[in-house]
Short mmCIF file of C-alpha atoms and ligand atoms in Angstrom, two decimals:
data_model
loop_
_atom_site.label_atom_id
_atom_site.label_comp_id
_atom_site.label_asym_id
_atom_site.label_seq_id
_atom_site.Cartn_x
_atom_site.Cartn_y
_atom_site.Cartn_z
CA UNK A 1 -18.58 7.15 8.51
CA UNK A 2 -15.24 9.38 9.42
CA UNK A 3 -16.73 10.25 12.87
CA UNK A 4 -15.16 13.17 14.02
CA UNK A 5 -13.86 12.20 16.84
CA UNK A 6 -10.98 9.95 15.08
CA UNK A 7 -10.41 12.98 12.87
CA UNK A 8 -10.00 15.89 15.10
CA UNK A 9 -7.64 13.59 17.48
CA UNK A 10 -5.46 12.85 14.57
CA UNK A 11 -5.17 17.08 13.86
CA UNK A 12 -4.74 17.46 17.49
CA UNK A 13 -2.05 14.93 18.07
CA UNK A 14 0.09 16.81 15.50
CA UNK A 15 1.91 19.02 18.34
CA UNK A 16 2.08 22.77 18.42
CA UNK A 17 5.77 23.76 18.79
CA UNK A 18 6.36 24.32 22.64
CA UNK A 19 9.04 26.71 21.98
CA UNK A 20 7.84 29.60 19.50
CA UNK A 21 4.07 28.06 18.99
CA UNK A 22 4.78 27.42 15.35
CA UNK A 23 1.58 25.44 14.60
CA UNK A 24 3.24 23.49 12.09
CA UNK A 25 5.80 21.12 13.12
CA UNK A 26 9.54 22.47 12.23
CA UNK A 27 11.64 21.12 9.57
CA UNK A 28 14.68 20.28 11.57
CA UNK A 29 17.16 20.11 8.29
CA UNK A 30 20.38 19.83 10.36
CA UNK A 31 22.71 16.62 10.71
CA UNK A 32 24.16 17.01 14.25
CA UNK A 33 23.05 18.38 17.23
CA UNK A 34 25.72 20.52 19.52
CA UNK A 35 26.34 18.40 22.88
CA UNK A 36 26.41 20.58 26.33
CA UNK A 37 29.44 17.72 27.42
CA UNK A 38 30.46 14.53 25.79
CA UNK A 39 27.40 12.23 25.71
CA UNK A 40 25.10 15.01 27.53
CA UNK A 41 22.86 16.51 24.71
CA UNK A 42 19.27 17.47 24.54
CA UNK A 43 17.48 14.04 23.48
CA UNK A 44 19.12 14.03 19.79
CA UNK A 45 22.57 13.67 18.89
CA UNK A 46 22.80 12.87 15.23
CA UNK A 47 19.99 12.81 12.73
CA UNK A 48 20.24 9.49 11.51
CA UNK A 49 20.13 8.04 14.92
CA UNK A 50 16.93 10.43 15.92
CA UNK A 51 15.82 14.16 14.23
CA UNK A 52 12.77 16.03 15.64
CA UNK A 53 11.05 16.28 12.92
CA UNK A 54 11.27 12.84 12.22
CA UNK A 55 10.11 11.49 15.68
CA UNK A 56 7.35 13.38 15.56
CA UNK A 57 5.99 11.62 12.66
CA UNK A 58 6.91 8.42 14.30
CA UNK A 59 4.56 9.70 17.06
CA UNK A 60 1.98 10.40 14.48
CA UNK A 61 1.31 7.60 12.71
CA UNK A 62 2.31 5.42 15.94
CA UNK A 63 -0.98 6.83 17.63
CA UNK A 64 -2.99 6.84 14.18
CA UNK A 65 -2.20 2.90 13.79
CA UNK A 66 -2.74 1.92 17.88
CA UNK A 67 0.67 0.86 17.55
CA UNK A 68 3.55 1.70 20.13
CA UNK A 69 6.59 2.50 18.01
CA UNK A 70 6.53 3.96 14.69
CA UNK A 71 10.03 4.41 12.52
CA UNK A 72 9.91 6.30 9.20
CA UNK A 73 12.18 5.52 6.28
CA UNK A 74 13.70 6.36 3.52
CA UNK A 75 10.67 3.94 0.93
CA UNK A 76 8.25 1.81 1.57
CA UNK A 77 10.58 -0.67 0.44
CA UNK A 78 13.09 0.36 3.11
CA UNK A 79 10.47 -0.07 6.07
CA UNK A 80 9.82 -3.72 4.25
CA UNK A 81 13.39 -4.66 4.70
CA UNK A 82 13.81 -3.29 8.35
CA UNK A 83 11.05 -6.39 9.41
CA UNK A 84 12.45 -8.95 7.14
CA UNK A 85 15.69 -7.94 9.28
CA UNK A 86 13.88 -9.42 12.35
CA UNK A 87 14.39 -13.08 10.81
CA UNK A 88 17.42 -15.05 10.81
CA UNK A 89 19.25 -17.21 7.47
CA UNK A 90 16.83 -20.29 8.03
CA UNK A 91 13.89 -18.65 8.38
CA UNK A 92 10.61 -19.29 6.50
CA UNK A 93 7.94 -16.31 5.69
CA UNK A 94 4.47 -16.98 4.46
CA UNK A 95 3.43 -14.36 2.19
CA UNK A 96 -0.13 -13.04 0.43
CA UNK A 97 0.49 -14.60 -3.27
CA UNK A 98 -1.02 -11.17 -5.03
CA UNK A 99 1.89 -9.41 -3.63
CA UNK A 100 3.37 -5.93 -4.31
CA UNK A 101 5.82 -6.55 -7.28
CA UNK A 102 8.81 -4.83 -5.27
CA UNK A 103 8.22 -6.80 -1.93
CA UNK A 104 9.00 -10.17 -4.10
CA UNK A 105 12.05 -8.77 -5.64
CA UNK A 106 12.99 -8.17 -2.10
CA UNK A 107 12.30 -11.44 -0.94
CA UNK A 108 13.36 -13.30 -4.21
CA UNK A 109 16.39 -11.44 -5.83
CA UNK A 110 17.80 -10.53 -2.06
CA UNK A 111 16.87 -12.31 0.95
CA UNK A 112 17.09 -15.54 -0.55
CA UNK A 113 20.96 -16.04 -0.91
CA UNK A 114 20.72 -14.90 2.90
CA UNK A 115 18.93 -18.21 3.53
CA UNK A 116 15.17 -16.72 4.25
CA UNK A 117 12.71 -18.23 1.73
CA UNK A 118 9.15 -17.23 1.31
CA UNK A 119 5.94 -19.67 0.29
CA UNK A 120 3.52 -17.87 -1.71
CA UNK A 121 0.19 -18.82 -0.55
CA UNK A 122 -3.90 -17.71 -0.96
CA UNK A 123 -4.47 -15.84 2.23
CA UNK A 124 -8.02 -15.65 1.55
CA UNK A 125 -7.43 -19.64 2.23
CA UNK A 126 -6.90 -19.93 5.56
CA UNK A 127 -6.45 -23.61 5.62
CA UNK A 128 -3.77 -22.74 2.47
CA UNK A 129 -2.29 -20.89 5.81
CA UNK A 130 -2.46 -23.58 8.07
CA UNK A 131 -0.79 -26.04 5.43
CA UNK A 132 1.94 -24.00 4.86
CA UNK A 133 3.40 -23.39 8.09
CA UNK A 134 6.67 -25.41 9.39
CA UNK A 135 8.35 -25.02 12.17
CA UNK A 136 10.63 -22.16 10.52
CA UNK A 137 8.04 -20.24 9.59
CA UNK A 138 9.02 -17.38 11.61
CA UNK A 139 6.55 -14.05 9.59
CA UNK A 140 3.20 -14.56 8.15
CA UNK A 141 3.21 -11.67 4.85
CA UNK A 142 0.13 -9.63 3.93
CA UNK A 143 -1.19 -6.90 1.86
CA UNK A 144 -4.64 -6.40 2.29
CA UNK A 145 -6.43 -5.16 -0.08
CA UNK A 146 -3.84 -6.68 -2.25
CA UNK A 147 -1.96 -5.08 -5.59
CA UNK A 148 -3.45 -5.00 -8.47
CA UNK A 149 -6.54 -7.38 -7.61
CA UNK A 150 -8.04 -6.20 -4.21
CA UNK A 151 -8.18 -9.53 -2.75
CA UNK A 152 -8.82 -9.64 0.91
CA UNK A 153 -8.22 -11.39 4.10
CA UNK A 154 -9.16 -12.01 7.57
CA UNK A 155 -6.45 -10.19 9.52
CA UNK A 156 -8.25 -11.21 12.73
CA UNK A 157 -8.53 -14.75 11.95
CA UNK A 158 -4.80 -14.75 10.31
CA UNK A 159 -3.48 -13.33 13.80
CA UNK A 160 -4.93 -15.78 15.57
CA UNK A 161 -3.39 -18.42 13.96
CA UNK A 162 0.01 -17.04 13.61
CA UNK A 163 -0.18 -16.59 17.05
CA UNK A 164 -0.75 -20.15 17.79
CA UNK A 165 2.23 -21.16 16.59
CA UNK A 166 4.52 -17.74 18.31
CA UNK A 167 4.66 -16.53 14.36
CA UNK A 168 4.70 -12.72 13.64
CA UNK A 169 2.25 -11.34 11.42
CA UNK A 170 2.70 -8.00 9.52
CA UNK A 171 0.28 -6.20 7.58
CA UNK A 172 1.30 -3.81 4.16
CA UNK A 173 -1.66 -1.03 5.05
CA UNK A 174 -0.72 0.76 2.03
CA UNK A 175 -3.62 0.54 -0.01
CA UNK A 176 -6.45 1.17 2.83
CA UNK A 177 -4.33 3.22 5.08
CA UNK A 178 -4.92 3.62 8.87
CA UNK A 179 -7.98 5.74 7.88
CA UNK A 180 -9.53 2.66 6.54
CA UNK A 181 -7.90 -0.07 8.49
CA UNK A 182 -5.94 -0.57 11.79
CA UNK A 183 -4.28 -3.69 11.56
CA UNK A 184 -2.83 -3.45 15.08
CA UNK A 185 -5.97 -3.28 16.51
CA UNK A 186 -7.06 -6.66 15.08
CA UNK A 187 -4.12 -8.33 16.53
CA UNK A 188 -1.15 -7.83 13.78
CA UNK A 189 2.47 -7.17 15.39
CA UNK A 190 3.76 -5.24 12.91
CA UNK A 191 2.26 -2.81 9.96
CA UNK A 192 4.20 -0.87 7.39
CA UNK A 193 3.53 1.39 4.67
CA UNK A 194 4.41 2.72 1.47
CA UNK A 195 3.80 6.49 2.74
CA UNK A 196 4.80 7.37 -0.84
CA UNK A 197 0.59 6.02 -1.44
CA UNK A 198 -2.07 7.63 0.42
CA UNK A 199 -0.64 8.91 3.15
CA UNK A 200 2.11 11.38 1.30
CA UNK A 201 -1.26 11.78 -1.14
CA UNK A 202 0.27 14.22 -3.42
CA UNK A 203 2.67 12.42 -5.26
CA UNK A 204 5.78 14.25 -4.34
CA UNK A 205 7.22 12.06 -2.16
CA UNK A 206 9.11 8.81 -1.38
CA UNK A 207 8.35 7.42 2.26
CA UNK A 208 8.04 4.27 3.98
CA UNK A 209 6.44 3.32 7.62
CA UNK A 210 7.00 0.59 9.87
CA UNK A 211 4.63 0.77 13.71
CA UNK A 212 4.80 -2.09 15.86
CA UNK A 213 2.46 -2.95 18.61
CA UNK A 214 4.79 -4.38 21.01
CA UNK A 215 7.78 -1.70 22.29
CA UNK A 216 10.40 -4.39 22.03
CA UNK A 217 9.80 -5.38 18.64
CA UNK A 218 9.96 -1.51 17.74
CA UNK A 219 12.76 -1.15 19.32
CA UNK A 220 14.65 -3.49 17.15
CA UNK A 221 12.96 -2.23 13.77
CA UNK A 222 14.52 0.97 15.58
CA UNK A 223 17.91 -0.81 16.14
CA UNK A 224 17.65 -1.52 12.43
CA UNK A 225 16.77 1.65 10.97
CA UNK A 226 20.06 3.30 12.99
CA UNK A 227 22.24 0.60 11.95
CA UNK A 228 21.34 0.24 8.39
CA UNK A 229 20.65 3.79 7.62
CA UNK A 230 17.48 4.54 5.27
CA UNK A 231 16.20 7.06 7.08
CA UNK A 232 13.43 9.74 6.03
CA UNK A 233 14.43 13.08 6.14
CA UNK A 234 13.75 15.94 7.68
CA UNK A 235 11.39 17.73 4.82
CA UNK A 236 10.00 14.46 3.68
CA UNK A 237 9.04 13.80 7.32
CA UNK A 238 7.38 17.30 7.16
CA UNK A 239 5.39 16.74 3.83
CA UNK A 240 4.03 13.45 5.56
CA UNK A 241 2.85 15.28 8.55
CA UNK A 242 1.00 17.42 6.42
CA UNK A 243 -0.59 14.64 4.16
CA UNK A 244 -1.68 13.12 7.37
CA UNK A 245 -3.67 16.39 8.28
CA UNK A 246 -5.82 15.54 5.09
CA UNK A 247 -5.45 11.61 5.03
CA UNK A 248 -9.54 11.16 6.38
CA UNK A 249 -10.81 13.76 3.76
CA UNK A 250 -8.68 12.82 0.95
CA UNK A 251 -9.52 8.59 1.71
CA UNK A 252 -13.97 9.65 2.15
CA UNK A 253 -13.69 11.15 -1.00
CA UNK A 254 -11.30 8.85 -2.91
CA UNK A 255 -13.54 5.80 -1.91
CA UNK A 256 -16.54 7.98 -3.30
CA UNK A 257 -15.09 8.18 -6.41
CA UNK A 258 -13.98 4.88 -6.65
CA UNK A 259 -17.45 3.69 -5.45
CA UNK A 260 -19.07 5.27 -8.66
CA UNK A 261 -16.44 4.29 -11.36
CA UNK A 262 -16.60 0.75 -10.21
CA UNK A 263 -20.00 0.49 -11.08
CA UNK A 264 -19.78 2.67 -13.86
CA UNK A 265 -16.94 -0.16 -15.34
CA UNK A 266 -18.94 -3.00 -14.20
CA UNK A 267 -21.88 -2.30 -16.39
CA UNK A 268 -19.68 -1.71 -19.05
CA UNK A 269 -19.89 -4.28 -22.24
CA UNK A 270 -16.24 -4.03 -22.86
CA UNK A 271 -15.29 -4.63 -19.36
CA UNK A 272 -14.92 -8.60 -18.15
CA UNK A 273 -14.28 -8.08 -14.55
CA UNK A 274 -13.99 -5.34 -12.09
CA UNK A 275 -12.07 -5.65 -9.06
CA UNK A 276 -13.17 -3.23 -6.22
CA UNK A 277 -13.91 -4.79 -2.72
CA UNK A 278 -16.98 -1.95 -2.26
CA UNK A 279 -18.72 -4.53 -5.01
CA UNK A 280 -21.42 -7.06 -3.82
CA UNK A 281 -19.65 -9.60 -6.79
CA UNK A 282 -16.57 -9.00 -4.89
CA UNK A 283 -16.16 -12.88 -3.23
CA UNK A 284 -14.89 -11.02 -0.18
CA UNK A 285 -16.98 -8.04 -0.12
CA UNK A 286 -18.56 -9.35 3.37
CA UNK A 287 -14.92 -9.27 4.75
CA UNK A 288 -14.23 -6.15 3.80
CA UNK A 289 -17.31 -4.55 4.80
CA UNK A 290 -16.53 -6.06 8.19
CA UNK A 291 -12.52 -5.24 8.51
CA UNK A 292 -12.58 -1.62 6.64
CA UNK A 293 -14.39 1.40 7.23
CA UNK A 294 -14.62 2.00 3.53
CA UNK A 295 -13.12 0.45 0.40
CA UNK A 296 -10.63 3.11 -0.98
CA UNK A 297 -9.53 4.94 -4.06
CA UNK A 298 -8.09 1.70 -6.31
CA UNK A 299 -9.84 -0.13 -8.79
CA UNK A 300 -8.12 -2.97 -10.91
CA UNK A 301 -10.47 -4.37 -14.30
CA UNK A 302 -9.81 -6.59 -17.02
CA UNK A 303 -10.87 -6.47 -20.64
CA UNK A 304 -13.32 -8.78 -22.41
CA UNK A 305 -10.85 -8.77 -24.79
CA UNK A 306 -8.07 -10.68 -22.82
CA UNK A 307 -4.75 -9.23 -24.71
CA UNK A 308 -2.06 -6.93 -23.59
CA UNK A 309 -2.75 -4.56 -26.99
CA UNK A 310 -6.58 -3.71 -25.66
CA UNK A 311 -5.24 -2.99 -22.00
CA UNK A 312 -2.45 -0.70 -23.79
CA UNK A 313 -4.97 1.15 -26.27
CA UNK A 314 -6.76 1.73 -23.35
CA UNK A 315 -4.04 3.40 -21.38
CA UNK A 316 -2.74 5.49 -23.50
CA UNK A 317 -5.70 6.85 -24.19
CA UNK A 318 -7.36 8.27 -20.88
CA UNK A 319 -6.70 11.92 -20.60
CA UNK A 320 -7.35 12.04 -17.10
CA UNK A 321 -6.19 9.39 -15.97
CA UNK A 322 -2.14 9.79 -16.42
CA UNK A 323 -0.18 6.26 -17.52
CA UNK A 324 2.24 5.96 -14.46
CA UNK A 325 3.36 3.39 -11.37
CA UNK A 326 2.06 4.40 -7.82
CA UNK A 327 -1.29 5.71 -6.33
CA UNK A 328 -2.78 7.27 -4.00
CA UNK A 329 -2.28 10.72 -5.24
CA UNK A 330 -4.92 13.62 -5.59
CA UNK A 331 -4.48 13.16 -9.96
CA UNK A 332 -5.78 9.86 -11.34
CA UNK A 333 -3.35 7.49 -12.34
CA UNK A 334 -4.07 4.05 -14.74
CA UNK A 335 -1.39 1.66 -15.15
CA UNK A 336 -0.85 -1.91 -16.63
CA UNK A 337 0.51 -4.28 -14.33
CA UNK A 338 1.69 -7.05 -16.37
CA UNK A 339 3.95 -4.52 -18.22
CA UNK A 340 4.50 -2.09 -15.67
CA UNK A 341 4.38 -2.94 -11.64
CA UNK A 342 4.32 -6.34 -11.96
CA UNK A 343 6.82 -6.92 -14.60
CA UNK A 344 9.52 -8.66 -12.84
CA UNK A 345 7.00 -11.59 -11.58
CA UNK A 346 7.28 -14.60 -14.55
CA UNK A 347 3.84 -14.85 -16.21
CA UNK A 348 2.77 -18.26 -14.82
CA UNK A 349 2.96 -16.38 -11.36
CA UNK A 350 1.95 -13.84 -12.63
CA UNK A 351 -1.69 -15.14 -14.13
CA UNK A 352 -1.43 -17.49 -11.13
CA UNK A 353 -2.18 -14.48 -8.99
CA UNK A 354 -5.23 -12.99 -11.01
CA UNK A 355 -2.96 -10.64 -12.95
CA UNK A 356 -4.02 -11.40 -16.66
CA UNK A 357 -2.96 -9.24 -19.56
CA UNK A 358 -5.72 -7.23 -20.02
CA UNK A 359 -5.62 -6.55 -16.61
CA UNK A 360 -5.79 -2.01 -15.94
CA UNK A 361 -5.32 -0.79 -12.39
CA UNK A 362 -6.67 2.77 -11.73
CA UNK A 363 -5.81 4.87 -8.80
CA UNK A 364 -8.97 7.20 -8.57
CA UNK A 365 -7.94 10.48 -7.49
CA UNK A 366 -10.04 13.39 -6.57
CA UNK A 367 -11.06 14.94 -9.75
CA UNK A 368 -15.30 14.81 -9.92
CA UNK A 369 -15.91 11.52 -10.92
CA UNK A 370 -18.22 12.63 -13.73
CA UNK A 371 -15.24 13.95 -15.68
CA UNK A 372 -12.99 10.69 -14.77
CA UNK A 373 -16.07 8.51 -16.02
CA UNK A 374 -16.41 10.67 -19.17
CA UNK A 375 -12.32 9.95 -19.79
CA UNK A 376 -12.74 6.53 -19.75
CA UNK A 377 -16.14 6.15 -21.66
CA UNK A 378 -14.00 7.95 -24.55
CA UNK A 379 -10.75 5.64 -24.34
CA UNK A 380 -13.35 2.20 -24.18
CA UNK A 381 -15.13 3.69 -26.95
CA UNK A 382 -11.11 4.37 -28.67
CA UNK A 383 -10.58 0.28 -27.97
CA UNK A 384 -13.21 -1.34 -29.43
CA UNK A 385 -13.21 1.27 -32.69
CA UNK A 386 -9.93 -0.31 -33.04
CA UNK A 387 -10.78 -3.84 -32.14
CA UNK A 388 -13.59 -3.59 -35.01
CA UNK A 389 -11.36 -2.19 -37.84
CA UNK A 390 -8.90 -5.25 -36.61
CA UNK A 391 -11.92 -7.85 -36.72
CA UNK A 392 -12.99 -6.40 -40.21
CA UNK A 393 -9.09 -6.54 -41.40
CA UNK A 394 -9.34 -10.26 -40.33
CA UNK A 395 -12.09 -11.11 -41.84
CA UNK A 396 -10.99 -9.54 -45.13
CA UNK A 397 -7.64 -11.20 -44.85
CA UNK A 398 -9.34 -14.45 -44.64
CA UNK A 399 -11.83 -14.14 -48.00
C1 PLP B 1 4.43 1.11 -3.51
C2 PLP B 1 4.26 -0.01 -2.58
C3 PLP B 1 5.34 -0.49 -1.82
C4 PLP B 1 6.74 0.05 -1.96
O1 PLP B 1 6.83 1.37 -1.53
P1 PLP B 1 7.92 2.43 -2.09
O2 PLP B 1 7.62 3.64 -1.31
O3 PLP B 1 7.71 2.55 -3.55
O4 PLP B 1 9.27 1.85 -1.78
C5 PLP B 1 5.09 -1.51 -0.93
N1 PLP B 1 3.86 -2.06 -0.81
C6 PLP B 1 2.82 -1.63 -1.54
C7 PLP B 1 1.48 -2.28 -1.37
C8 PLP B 1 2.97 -0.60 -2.45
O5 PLP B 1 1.94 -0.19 -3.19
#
């Protein structure tokens, strides 16, 4: 499925130091660079401008995505901003709907009193698409799979029609990662990451990407990243060089996993719905076999028992799986995204989107998926002990 050949050119286009051989790329942790004469210096001048370490990530995970730029930042949030910085006040974005909870705060709580408004629309819909473009629509917005619900949609077919109409479309490849998915190669202009996800992998680091696949529109997002300043750092740029040495083991065996708890959960009585696009019931699961080369490490499920307690009794009682935001990590993590990530969307949006109150997002690390299946057998078995002592309490309550 990985074939090898993708693999070992990844490893291979991570440089061996030409000066001492180090076969691990330096940490350059300095903030200037000495000049031989005003202006005349050795291709780097001041670290947030350029740093060695951090171009050769940029090289990286320019390569890894087909792209011909790449720029790393200070958060995923931070490469999000440098492409909204493309548009002008005026400007209209079409956006995925199911959208990562911080990209909307972006959009809504900033870039709105700059003039730059955003329609929230199905992009599984492409006629939704078609409907909602004006003639300031200037970005088309998508995550896909999305957060928390794992909807997908037809990059190709979105490309083309952005396209049509000279729009830009970018593509959030956090959750699949360029292991999974090159949205480049399908005919995006733009892809970012949270690098803090999958491709940092061991939760212990911050990070965002942008890579373009046109030079001039990287060179902007590079104009950007100079001029506004939330650059990654040296070490950070490091740790993400060596995620990236792991990224096509680390994504095989996280989809494995994921692969097996889905249909452990989907067989499960207490379990209404399980969200995983590796699932035949998933409505897109055709798509995704098509677009991805596998369907990743996140699950999202919702309780029969629609209420925000269940989903909480639930979380707070996995072992394994640690209550906390993010994914992508080698430790399981479970969250709630009504209370948690998603929070800061109002709850008509909010259920609008899929995102009920029962609804439990996991982030299946790489433990054996026996003992993750055996964690959450115990905490499902935990929520409906203590939905039956609350049905018998009713019941006595009303005799
Ligand atoms: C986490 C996340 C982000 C934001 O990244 P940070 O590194 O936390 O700033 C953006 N998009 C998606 C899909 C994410 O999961």
């Amino acid at each position: 499925m990985f074939n090898m050949h993708a693999t070992t050119q990844l490893l291979h286009s991570i440089p061996v130091d030409p000066q001492t051989g180090a076969i691990a790329v330096p940490i350059y942790q300095t903030s200037t660079f000495v000049q031989d004469a005003p202006g005349i210096n050795r291709g780097f001048d001041y670290s947030r401008s350029n740093n060695p370490t951090r171009q050769e990530l940029e090289k990286i995970v320019a390569k890894l995505e087909g792209g011909t730029t790449g720029a790393a930042f200070a958060s995923g949030l931070a490469a999000i901003d440098a492409v909204i910085k493309l548009l002008e006040s005026g400007d209209e974005i079409i956006a995925v709907d199911d959208i990562y909870g911080g990209a909307f705060r972006l959009f809504e709580k900033v870039y709105k009193k700059f003039g730059i408004t955003v329609n929230y629309v199905d992009t599984t819909d492409l006629g939704a698409i078609n409907r909602a473009i004006t003639s300031k629509t200037k970005l088309i917005w998508l995550e896909s799979p999305t957060n928390p619900t794992l909807k997908i949609s037809d990059i190709r077919a979105v490309a083309e029609i952005a396209h049509r109409y000279g729009i830009l479309l970018c593509v959030d490849n956090t959750f699949a990662s360029p292991i999974l998915q090159q949205p480049l190669k399908l005919g995006a202009d733009i892809v970012v990451h949270s690098a803090t996800k999958y491709i940092g992998g061991h939760s212990d680091v911050i990070a965002g990407l942008v890579v373009t696949r046109e030079e001039a529109i990287g060179t902007q997002i590079k104009f950007y990243q100079n001029a506004c300043g939330a650059v990654l750092g040296p070490f950070d740029s490091f740790l993400l060089i060596r995620g990236l040495e792991t990224l096509p083991l680390r994504i095989a065996q996280h989809s494995r996993n994921a692969a097996t708890i889905a249909q452990y959960l989907e067989s499960h009585p207490l379990v209404d719905k399980v969200f995983y696009p590796g699932l035949t019931s998933h409505p897109q699961h055709g798509l995704a076999r098509q677009q991805q080369k596998d369907f990743g490490g996140v699950i999202s499920f919702s309780l029969r028992t629609d209420t925000e307690a269940a989903a909480i009794s639930l979380v707070t009682n996995t072992t394994l799986f640690h209550l906390a935001e993010s994914l992508g990590g080698v430790k399981s993590l479970v969250s709630h995204p009504a209370s948690m990530t998603h929070k800061s969307i109002d709850a008509a949006t909010r259920k609008a989107a899929g995102v009920k109150d029962s609804l439990i997002r996991l982030s299946v690390g790489l433990e054996d998926p026996t003992d993750l299946i055996n964690d959450l057998e115990t905490a499902l078995a935990i929520v409906q002990a203590t939905q039956s002592e609350n049905g018998i309490a009713q019941q006595l309550h009303h005799c």
